[in-house]
PDB file of C-alpha atoms in Angstrom:
ATOM      1  CA  UNK A   2      33.160  15.010 108.570  1.00 49.00           C
ATOM      2  CA  UNK A   3      36.178  12.738 108.146  1.00 55.00           C
ATOM      3  CA  UNK A   4      36.664  11.543 104.561  1.00 70.00           C
ATOM      4  CA  UNK A   5      36.114   7.918 105.581  1.00 86.00           C
ATOM      5  CA  UNK A   6      32.770   8.688 107.230  1.00 89.00           C
ATOM      6  CA  UNK A   7      29.501   8.615 105.338  1.00 91.00           C
ATOM      7  CA  UNK A   8      25.788   8.914 106.086  1.00 90.00           C
ATOM      8  CA  UNK A   9      22.927   7.802 103.807  1.00 91.00           C
ATOM      9  CA  UNK A  10      19.480   8.924 104.973  1.00 91.00           C
ATOM     10  CA  UNK A  11      15.967   8.376 103.640  1.00 91.00           C
ATOM     11  CA  UNK A  12      12.453   9.242 104.881  1.00 90.00           C
ATOM     12  CA  UNK A  13       9.386   7.058 104.359  1.00 92.00           C
ATOM     13  CA  UNK A  14       6.513   9.241 103.153  1.00 86.00           C
ATOM     14  CA  UNK A  15       3.754   7.068 104.640  1.00 89.00           C
ATOM     15  CA  UNK A  16       4.995   6.415 108.183  1.00 91.00           C
ATOM     16  CA  UNK A  17       7.378   9.375 108.495  1.00 90.00           C
ATOM     17  CA  UNK A  18      10.100   6.968 109.637  1.00 95.00           C
ATOM     18  CA  UNK A  19      13.654   8.006 108.825  1.00 94.00           C
ATOM     19  CA  UNK A  20      16.203   5.341 107.954  1.00 96.00           C
ATOM     20  CA  UNK A  21      19.936   5.841 108.197  1.00 95.00           C
ATOM     21  CA  UNK A  22      22.857   3.782 106.929  1.00 96.00           C
ATOM     22  CA  UNK A  23      26.159   5.159 108.205  1.00 94.00           C
ATOM     23  CA  UNK A  24      29.849   4.466 108.754  1.00 95.00           C
ATOM     24  CA  UNK A  25      32.130   6.267 111.206  1.00 94.00           C
ATOM     25  CA  UNK A  26      35.770   6.080 112.154  1.00 93.00           C
ATOM     26  CA  UNK A  27      37.152   7.691 115.323  1.00 89.00           C
ATOM     27  CA  UNK A  28      34.782  10.067 117.095  1.00 87.00           C
ATOM     28  CA  UNK A  29      31.315   9.799 115.579  1.00 87.00           C
ATOM     29  CA  UNK A  30      29.118  12.268 117.466  1.00 85.00           C
ATOM     30  CA  UNK A  31      28.864  14.232 120.688  1.00 84.00           C
ATOM     31  CA  UNK A  32      26.212  13.558 123.380  1.00 85.00           C
ATOM     32  CA  UNK A  33      22.771  14.340 122.009  1.00 86.00           C
ATOM     33  CA  UNK A  34      19.159  13.093 122.017  1.00 87.00           C
ATOM     34  CA  UNK A  35      16.276  12.576 119.608  1.00 89.00           C
ATOM     35  CA  UNK A  36      12.491  12.884 119.750  1.00 89.00           C
ATOM     36  CA  UNK A  37      12.193   9.413 118.185  1.00 93.00           C
ATOM     37  CA  UNK A  38      12.622   5.808 119.254  1.00 96.00           C
ATOM     38  CA  UNK A  39      15.832   4.493 117.693  1.00 97.00           C
ATOM     39  CA  UNK A  40      16.210   0.849 116.670  1.00 98.00           C
ATOM     40  CA  UNK A  41      19.314  -0.236 114.778  1.00 97.00           C
ATOM     41  CA  UNK A  42      21.733  -3.034 114.049  1.00 98.00           C
ATOM     42  CA  UNK A  43      25.521  -2.866 114.075  1.00 97.00           C
ATOM     43  CA  UNK A  44      26.749  -4.398 110.811  1.00 97.00           C
ATOM     44  CA  UNK A  45      30.517  -4.055 111.043  1.00 96.00           C
ATOM     45  CA  UNK A  46      33.110  -3.159 113.664  1.00 95.00           C
ATOM     46  CA  UNK A  47      32.732  -2.171 117.300  1.00 95.00           C
ATOM     47  CA  UNK A  48      30.177   0.584 117.975  1.00 94.00           C
ATOM     48  CA  UNK A  49      30.747   2.188 121.361  1.00 93.00           C
ATOM     49  CA  UNK A  50      28.346   4.657 122.952  1.00 94.00           C
ATOM     50  CA  UNK A  51      27.243   5.911 126.343  1.00 90.00           C
ATOM     51  CA  UNK A  52      23.583   5.828 127.369  1.00 91.00           C
ATOM     52  CA  UNK A  53      21.669   5.468 130.650  1.00 88.00           C
ATOM     53  CA  UNK A  54      24.901   6.358 132.459  1.00 85.00           C
ATOM     54  CA  UNK A  55      26.626   3.245 131.082  1.00 90.00           C
ATOM     55  CA  UNK A  56      29.102   2.601 128.303  1.00 93.00           C
ATOM     56  CA  UNK A  57      27.875   0.071 125.731  1.00 94.00           C
ATOM     57  CA  UNK A  58      29.708  -1.818 123.011  1.00 94.00           C
ATOM     58  CA  UNK A  59      27.711  -3.192 120.121  1.00 95.00           C
ATOM     59  CA  UNK A  60      29.227  -5.871 117.884  1.00 94.00           C
ATOM     60  CA  UNK A  61      27.886  -7.030 114.483  1.00 96.00           C
ATOM     61  CA  UNK A  62      24.408  -8.494 114.808  1.00 96.00           C
ATOM     62  CA  UNK A  63      23.547  -6.729 118.049  1.00 97.00           C
ATOM     63  CA  UNK A  64      20.477  -4.487 118.218  1.00 97.00           C
ATOM     64  CA  UNK A  65      20.614  -1.116 119.950  1.00 97.00           C
ATOM     65  CA  UNK A  66      17.449   0.613 121.162  1.00 97.00           C
ATOM     66  CA  UNK A  67      17.110   4.153 122.495  1.00 96.00           C
ATOM     67  CA  UNK A  68      14.060   6.048 123.715  1.00 94.00           C
ATOM     68  CA  UNK A  69      13.149   9.671 122.987  1.00 92.00           C
ATOM     69  CA  UNK A  70      15.228  12.021 125.084  1.00 88.00           C
ATOM     70  CA  UNK A  71      17.903   9.466 125.990  1.00 91.00           C
ATOM     71  CA  UNK A  72      21.303  11.106 125.766  1.00 89.00           C
ATOM     72  CA  UNK A  73      23.903   9.139 123.817  1.00 90.00           C
ATOM     73  CA  UNK A  74      27.153   9.622 121.931  1.00 89.00           C
ATOM     74  CA  UNK A  75      29.205   7.472 119.579  1.00 90.00           C
ATOM     75  CA  UNK A  76      32.798   6.418 118.979  1.00 91.00           C
ATOM     76  CA  UNK A  77      34.712   3.918 116.894  1.00 91.00           C
ATOM     77  CA  UNK A  78      37.368   2.429 119.168  1.00 90.00           C
ATOM     78  CA  UNK A  79      38.905   0.002 116.684  1.00 91.00           C
ATOM     79  CA  UNK A  80      40.659   0.548 113.326  1.00 92.00           C
ATOM     80  CA  UNK A  81      38.231   0.485 110.428  1.00 93.00           C
ATOM     81  CA  UNK A  82      35.393   2.065 112.397  1.00 94.00           C
ATOM     82  CA  UNK A  83      31.837   0.745 112.502  1.00 96.00           C
ATOM     83  CA  UNK A  84      28.828   0.555 110.190  1.00 96.00           C
ATOM     84  CA  UNK A  85      25.176   0.386 111.187  1.00 97.00           C
ATOM     85  CA  UNK A  86      21.661   0.870 109.889  1.00 97.00           C
ATOM     86  CA  UNK A  87      18.867   2.331 111.981  1.00 97.00           C
ATOM     87  CA  UNK A  88      15.245   3.426 112.014  1.00 98.00           C
ATOM     88  CA  UNK A  89      13.870   6.555 113.715  1.00 96.00           C
ATOM     89  CA  UNK A  90      10.362   5.592 114.902  1.00 96.00           C
ATOM     90  CA  UNK A  91       8.007   8.494 115.576  1.00 92.00           C
ATOM     91  CA  UNK A  92       6.559   8.145 119.112  1.00 90.00           C
ATOM     92  CA  UNK A  93       2.997   8.834 117.971  1.00 89.00           C
ATOM     93  CA  UNK A  94       3.290   6.279 115.170  1.00 91.00           C
ATOM     94  CA  UNK A  95       4.762   3.664 117.513  1.00 91.00           C
ATOM     95  CA  UNK A  96       2.145   4.221 120.201  1.00 86.00           C
ATOM     96  CA  UNK A  97      -0.676   4.078 117.669  1.00 86.00           C
ATOM     97  CA  UNK A  98       0.626   0.908 116.018  1.00 88.00           C
ATOM     98  CA  UNK A  99       1.214  -0.863 119.325  1.00 85.00           C
ATOM     99  CA  UNK A 100      -2.211   0.100 120.644  1.00 81.00           C
ATOM    100  CA  UNK A 101      -3.808  -1.342 117.507  1.00 78.00           C
ATOM    101  CA  UNK A 102      -2.239  -4.761 118.060  1.00 73.00           C
ATOM    102  CA  UNK A 103      -4.480  -7.143 119.957  1.00 55.00           C
ATOM    103  CA  UNK A 104      -1.455  -8.977 121.373  1.00 51.00           C
ATOM    104  CA  UNK A 105       0.311  -5.829 122.610  1.00 48.00           C
ATOM    105  CA  UNK A 106       1.094  -5.057 126.211  1.00 49.00           C
ATOM    106  CA  UNK A 107      -1.191  -2.837 128.228  1.00 48.00           C
ATOM    107  CA  UNK A 108      -1.060   0.693 126.860  1.00 53.00           C
ATOM    108  CA  UNK A 109      -1.367   2.395 130.262  1.00 58.00           C
ATOM    109  CA  UNK A 110       1.665   4.583 129.703  1.00 68.00           C
ATOM    110  CA  UNK A 111       4.474   5.085 127.212  1.00 80.00           C
ATOM    111  CA  UNK A 112       6.414   2.259 125.529  1.00 87.00           C
ATOM    112  CA  UNK A 113       9.886   1.803 126.981  1.00 90.00           C
ATOM    113  CA  UNK A 114      12.850  -0.398 126.035  1.00 94.00           C
ATOM    114  CA  UNK A 115      13.907  -2.762 128.796  1.00 92.00           C
ATOM    115  CA  UNK A 116      17.544  -2.780 127.615  1.00 94.00           C
ATOM    116  CA  UNK A 117      19.704  -0.604 125.410  1.00 95.00           C
ATOM    117  CA  UNK A 118      21.463  -3.557 123.743  1.00 96.00           C
ATOM    118  CA  UNK A 119      20.068  -6.952 122.766  1.00 96.00           C
ATOM    119  CA  UNK A 120      21.553 -10.112 121.285  1.00 96.00           C
ATOM    120  CA  UNK A 121      18.364 -11.188 119.517  1.00 96.00           C
ATOM    121  CA  UNK A 122      18.760 -12.660 115.993  1.00 97.00           C
ATOM    122  CA  UNK A 123      15.026 -12.479 115.306  1.00 97.00           C
ATOM    123  CA  UNK A 124      14.854  -8.793 116.219  1.00 97.00           C
ATOM    124  CA  UNK A 125      18.048  -8.076 114.281  1.00 97.00           C
ATOM    125  CA  UNK A 126      16.597  -9.703 111.171  1.00 98.00           C
ATOM    126  CA  UNK A 127      13.260  -7.913 111.556  1.00 97.00           C
ATOM    127  CA  UNK A 128      15.050  -4.566 111.999  1.00 98.00           C
ATOM    128  CA  UNK A 129      17.207  -5.176 108.920  1.00 97.00           C
ATOM    129  CA  UNK A 130      14.206  -6.220 106.805  1.00 97.00           C
ATOM    130  CA  UNK A 131      12.273  -3.110 107.860  1.00 97.00           C
ATOM    131  CA  UNK A 132      15.294  -0.944 107.103  1.00 97.00           C
ATOM    132  CA  UNK A 133      15.749  -2.471 103.646  1.00 97.00           C
ATOM    133  CA  UNK A 134      12.071  -2.133 102.753  1.00 96.00           C
ATOM    134  CA  UNK A 135      11.823   1.504 103.821  1.00 96.00           C
ATOM    135  CA  UNK A 136      15.262   2.671 102.751  1.00 95.00           C
ATOM    136  CA  UNK A 137      14.797   1.058  99.338  1.00 93.00           C
ATOM    137  CA  UNK A 138      11.285   2.505  98.941  1.00 92.00           C
ATOM    138  CA  UNK A 139       9.804  -0.926  98.280  1.00 94.00           C
ATOM    139  CA  UNK A 140       6.121  -1.499  97.489  1.00 93.00           C
ATOM    140  CA  UNK A 141       3.790  -0.145 100.177  1.00 92.00           C
ATOM    141  CA  UNK A 142       2.533  -3.595 101.155  1.00 93.00           C
ATOM    142  CA  UNK A 143       6.135  -4.789 101.537  1.00 95.00           C
ATOM    143  CA  UNK A 144       7.030  -1.810 103.733  1.00 94.00           C
ATOM    144  CA  UNK A 145       3.959  -2.281 105.917  1.00 94.00           C
ATOM    145  CA  UNK A 146       4.562  -6.020 106.280  1.00 95.00           C
ATOM    146  CA  UNK A 147       8.187  -5.405 107.258  1.00 96.00           C
ATOM    147  CA  UNK A 148       7.128  -2.864 109.884  1.00 95.00           C
ATOM    148  CA  UNK A 149       4.571  -5.325 111.276  1.00 93.00           C
ATOM    149  CA  UNK A 150       7.390  -7.842 111.590  1.00 95.00           C
ATOM    150  CA  UNK A 151       9.520  -5.292 113.440  1.00 96.00           C
ATOM    151  CA  UNK A 152       6.707  -4.502 115.870  1.00 94.00           C
ATOM    152  CA  UNK A 153       6.196  -8.204 116.585  1.00 93.00           C
ATOM    153  CA  UNK A 154       9.899  -8.719 117.235  1.00 95.00           C
ATOM    154  CA  UNK A 155      10.068  -5.636 119.467  1.00 94.00           C
ATOM    155  CA  UNK A 156       7.261  -6.906 121.693  1.00 87.00           C
ATOM    156  CA  UNK A 157       9.538  -8.923 123.949  1.00 88.00           C
ATOM    157  CA  UNK A 158      11.766  -5.910 124.555  1.00 94.00           C
ATOM    158  CA  UNK A 159       9.059  -3.403 125.476  1.00 90.00           C
ATOM    159  CA  UNK A 160       7.433  -2.444 128.723  1.00 85.00           C
ATOM    160  CA  UNK A 161       4.885   0.281 129.412  1.00 76.00           C
ATOM    161  CA  UNK A 162       5.940   3.035 131.744  1.00 68.00           C
ATOM    162  CA  UNK A 163       3.559   5.611 133.217  1.00 64.00           C
ATOM    163  CA  UNK A 164       4.642   9.233 132.720  1.00 58.00           C
ATOM    164  CA  UNK A 165       7.384  10.112 135.171  1.00 56.00           C
ATOM    165  CA  UNK A 166       6.158  12.603 137.776  1.00 58.00           C
ATOM    166  CA  UNK A 167       8.235  15.626 138.496  1.00 50.00           C
ATOM    167  CA  UNK A 168      10.583  14.922 141.365  1.00 49.00           C
ATOM    168  CA  UNK A 169       9.823  16.158 144.851  1.00 56.00           C
ATOM    169  CA  UNK A 170      13.316  17.437 145.589  1.00 69.00           C
ATOM    170  CA  UNK A 171      13.733  21.219 145.251  1.00 72.00           C
ATOM    171  CA  UNK A 172      16.540  20.853 142.700  1.00 77.00           C
ATOM    172  CA  UNK A 173      14.304  18.623 140.573  1.00 86.00           C
ATOM    173  CA  UNK A 174      11.518  21.193 140.558  1.00 88.00           C
ATOM    174  CA  UNK A 175      14.013  23.883 139.576  1.00 91.00           C
ATOM    175  CA  UNK A 176      15.266  21.738 136.693  1.00 91.00           C
ATOM    176  CA  UNK A 177      11.758  21.039 135.391  1.00 91.00           C
ATOM    177  CA  UNK A 178      10.779  24.702 135.544  1.00 92.00           C
ATOM    178  CA  UNK A 179      13.936  25.583 133.632  1.00 93.00           C
ATOM    179  CA  UNK A 180      13.182  22.953 130.980  1.00 93.00           C
ATOM    180  CA  UNK A 181       9.636  24.249 130.572  1.00 94.00           C
ATOM    181  CA  UNK A 182      11.068  27.733 130.019  1.00 95.00           C
ATOM    182  CA  UNK A 183      13.487  26.439 127.380  1.00 94.00           C
ATOM    183  CA  UNK A 184      10.685  24.728 125.469  1.00 93.00           C
ATOM    184  CA  UNK A 185       8.481  27.815 125.655  1.00 94.00           C
ATOM    185  CA  UNK A 186      11.264  30.127 124.425  1.00 93.00           C
ATOM    186  CA  UNK A 187      13.274  27.858 122.105  1.00 90.00           C
ATOM    187  CA  UNK A 188      13.011  30.364 119.237  1.00 90.00           C
ATOM    188  CA  UNK A 189      14.902  32.963 121.282  1.00 87.00           C
ATOM    189  CA  UNK A 190      18.546  33.530 122.192  1.00 85.00           C
ATOM    190  CA  UNK A 191      18.111  32.588 125.870  1.00 87.00           C
ATOM    191  CA  UNK A 192      20.635  33.416 128.572  1.00 88.00           C
ATOM    192  CA  UNK A 193      21.176  31.794 131.951  1.00 90.00           C
ATOM    193  CA  UNK A 194      19.952  34.940 133.661  1.00 90.00           C
ATOM    194  CA  UNK A 195      16.513  34.354 132.105  1.00 92.00           C
ATOM    195  CA  UNK A 196      16.421  30.814 133.470  1.00 91.00           C
ATOM    196  CA  UNK A 197      17.445  32.134 136.853  1.00 90.00           C
ATOM    197  CA  UNK A 198      14.624  34.705 136.809  1.00 92.00           C
ATOM    198  CA  UNK A 199      12.099  32.086 135.684  1.00 92.00           C
ATOM    199  CA  UNK A 200      13.023  29.692 138.497  1.00 91.00           C
ATOM    200  CA  UNK A 201      13.830  32.160 141.261  1.00 91.00           C
ATOM    201  CA  UNK A 202      17.306  30.676 141.707  1.00 90.00           C
ATOM    202  CA  UNK A 203      20.815  31.719 140.770  1.00 89.00           C
ATOM    203  CA  UNK A 204      22.171  30.647 137.398  1.00 88.00           C
ATOM    204  CA  UNK A 205      24.689  28.414 139.165  1.00 86.00           C
ATOM    205  CA  UNK A 206      21.943  26.547 141.044  1.00 89.00           C
ATOM    206  CA  UNK A 207      19.912  26.218 137.827  1.00 90.00           C
ATOM    207  CA  UNK A 208      22.853  24.791 135.877  1.00 91.00           C
ATOM    208  CA  UNK A 209      23.734  22.240 138.575  1.00 90.00           C
ATOM    209  CA  UNK A 210      20.114  21.170 139.071  1.00 90.00           C
ATOM    210  CA  UNK A 211      19.461  20.884 135.339  1.00 90.00           C
ATOM    211  CA  UNK A 212      22.473  18.691 134.640  1.00 88.00           C
ATOM    212  CA  UNK A 213      21.708  16.467 137.641  1.00 87.00           C
ATOM    213  CA  UNK A 214      18.127  15.916 136.426  1.00 87.00           C
ATOM    214  CA  UNK A 215      18.567  15.678 132.634  1.00 87.00           C
ATOM    215  CA  UNK A 216      22.207  14.768 132.077  1.00 84.00           C
ATOM    216  CA  UNK A 217      23.054  17.873 130.048  1.00 87.00           C
ATOM    217  CA  UNK A 218      23.653  21.500 131.053  1.00 90.00           C
ATOM    218  CA  UNK A 219      20.947  23.951 129.938  1.00 91.00           C
ATOM    219  CA  UNK A 220      22.897  25.315 126.968  1.00 91.00           C
ATOM    220  CA  UNK A 221      23.518  21.842 125.524  1.00 90.00           C
ATOM    221  CA  UNK A 222      19.892  20.858 126.044  1.00 91.00           C
ATOM    222  CA  UNK A 223      18.674  24.021 124.300  1.00 92.00           C
ATOM    223  CA  UNK A 224      20.958  23.421 121.329  1.00 91.00           C
ATOM    224  CA  UNK A 225      19.671  19.856 120.989  1.00 90.00           C
ATOM    225  CA  UNK A 226      16.101  21.107 121.241  1.00 92.00           C
ATOM    226  CA  UNK A 227      16.731  23.685 118.516  1.00 93.00           C
ATOM    227  CA  UNK A 228      18.406  21.050 116.303  1.00 92.00           C
ATOM    228  CA  UNK A 229      15.468  18.683 116.741  1.00 91.00           C
ATOM    229  CA  UNK A 230      13.087  21.411 115.613  1.00 93.00           C
ATOM    230  CA  UNK A 231      15.485  22.283 112.794  1.00 93.00           C
ATOM    231  CA  UNK A 232      15.246  18.710 111.497  1.00 91.00           C
ATOM    232  CA  UNK A 233      11.448  18.995 111.513  1.00 90.00           C
ATOM    233  CA  UNK A 234      11.516  22.248 109.555  1.00 93.00           C
ATOM    234  CA  UNK A 235      14.069  21.022 107.029  1.00 92.00           C
ATOM    235  CA  UNK A 236      12.104  17.797 106.483  1.00 88.00           C
ATOM    236  CA  UNK A 237       9.079  19.966 105.609  1.00 89.00           C
ATOM    237  CA  UNK A 238      11.150  21.687 102.940  1.00 91.00           C
ATOM    238  CA  UNK A 239      12.007  24.947 104.687  1.00 94.00           C
ATOM    239  CA  UNK A 240      15.376  26.375 103.677  1.00 94.00           C
ATOM    240  CA  UNK A 241      18.318  26.286 106.108  1.00 94.00           C
ATOM    241  CA  UNK A 242      18.348  30.093 106.187  1.00 94.00           C
ATOM    242  CA  UNK A 243      14.672  30.235 107.148  1.00 95.00           C
ATOM    243  CA  UNK A 244      15.060  27.541 109.801  1.00 94.00           C
ATOM    244  CA  UNK A 245      18.131  29.229 111.273  1.00 93.00           C
ATOM    245  CA  UNK A 246      16.338  32.567 111.548  1.00 92.00           C
ATOM    246  CA  UNK A 247      13.193  31.019 113.011  1.00 92.00           C
ATOM    247  CA  UNK A 248      15.108  29.167 115.738  1.00 92.00           C
ATOM    248  CA  UNK A 249      17.271  32.063 116.852  1.00 89.00           C
ATOM    249  CA  UNK A 250      20.606  30.999 115.366  1.00 90.00           C
ATOM    250  CA  UNK A 251      22.883  33.870 114.421  1.00 85.00           C
ATOM    251  CA  UNK A 252      22.794  32.855 110.755  1.00 88.00           C
ATOM    252  CA  UNK A 253      22.713  29.814 108.463  1.00 91.00           C
ATOM    253  CA  UNK A 254      26.390  29.066 109.108  1.00 92.00           C
ATOM    254  CA  UNK A 255      25.767  29.005 112.858  1.00 92.00           C
ATOM    255  CA  UNK A 256      23.028  26.400 112.383  1.00 93.00           C
ATOM    256  CA  UNK A 257      25.256  24.464 109.997  1.00 93.00           C
ATOM    257  CA  UNK A 258      28.132  24.165 112.456  1.00 92.00           C
ATOM    258  CA  UNK A 259      25.930  22.710 115.198  1.00 91.00           C
ATOM    259  CA  UNK A 260      23.956  20.518 112.775  1.00 90.00           C
ATOM    260  CA  UNK A 261      27.077  18.908 111.288  1.00 87.00           C
ATOM    261  CA  UNK A 262      28.522  18.354 114.738  1.00 84.00           C
ATOM    262  CA  UNK A 263      25.385  16.514 115.903  1.00 83.00           C
ATOM    263  CA  UNK A 264      24.356  14.606 112.776  1.00 84.00           C
ATOM    264  CA  UNK A 265      27.402  14.553 110.468  1.00 81.00           C
ATOM    265  CA  UNK A 266      25.211  16.112 107.765  1.00 85.00           C
ATOM    266  CA  UNK A 267      24.748  19.680 106.579  1.00 91.00           C
ATOM    267  CA  UNK A 268      21.241  21.143 106.909  1.00 93.00           C
ATOM    268  CA  UNK A 269      20.995  21.451 103.124  1.00 92.00           C
ATOM    269  CA  UNK A 270      21.992  17.812 102.627  1.00 89.00           C
ATOM    270  CA  UNK A 271      19.464  16.656 105.224  1.00 90.00           C
ATOM    271  CA  UNK A 272      16.723  18.726 103.572  1.00 91.00           C
ATOM    272  CA  UNK A 273      17.539  17.258 100.152  1.00 88.00           C
ATOM    273  CA  UNK A 274      17.519  13.690 101.473  1.00 83.00           C
ATOM    274  CA  UNK A 275      14.130  14.192 103.139  1.00 84.00           C
ATOM    275  CA  UNK A 276      12.400  16.134 100.366  1.00 79.00           C
ATOM    276  CA  UNK A 277      14.379  15.674  97.114  1.00 71.00           C
ATOM    277  CA  UNK A 278      14.309  19.461  96.824  1.00 69.00           C
ATOM    278  CA  UNK A 279      17.473  21.083  95.396  1.00 67.00           C
ATOM    279  CA  UNK A 280      19.765  23.081  97.701  1.00 63.00           C
TER     280      UNK A 280
END
């Protein structure tokens, strides 16, 4: 991590929501995805990232919103970099909270963000208040009230999407079978020949179909999947060495290299921030 970059992370014990306050200069992070809904506010500088096959630029006060599985990256394209704060909303928590609201949209499907960027002062303020309450470990009633305010402000930016059916095209079916295999064998050191055998296609066809359907080649998707599960294990207090072995990394250093590249944190640092356990 560049000396000017910093990341401050906290995890709310009641909701499970992670909050991050970070600053980056130059290249921030490579394309990756999360299992959570991301809602954040750019505080300083110009935050540039690619998502939904578009390049976005977020200025101070703008709100950025990403859904689980959406591939995105990050770069600072101006001197001085950019600073932001953000909440990682667990999909189950978000769905449960929205369904409990009498004024929510129809829950016939999964919540989806209409736009990746929004110029909405009310939402920006609600996001910042929720971040401050959770990140500062305020009183429980204050945290819950702030989250209620965030959910109310998010309402105008949400739609409900039914689960996407698997595509009818042959290449789409190949890609989905390959993804199912990756999820079923994520603890192993998988090779392309195994994906080819599982789908009945050549490894070249599998790689092309997978990237066309999901935006990442199989190896990059598998690494992101392993890193997502690594975050879950570390947040539960498991040691980096145990997590690395369980997920099929060569060793703890191998996990550490990929983890730092994706999150600008070491596994041990992330574990300490989530659990307060010593390294």
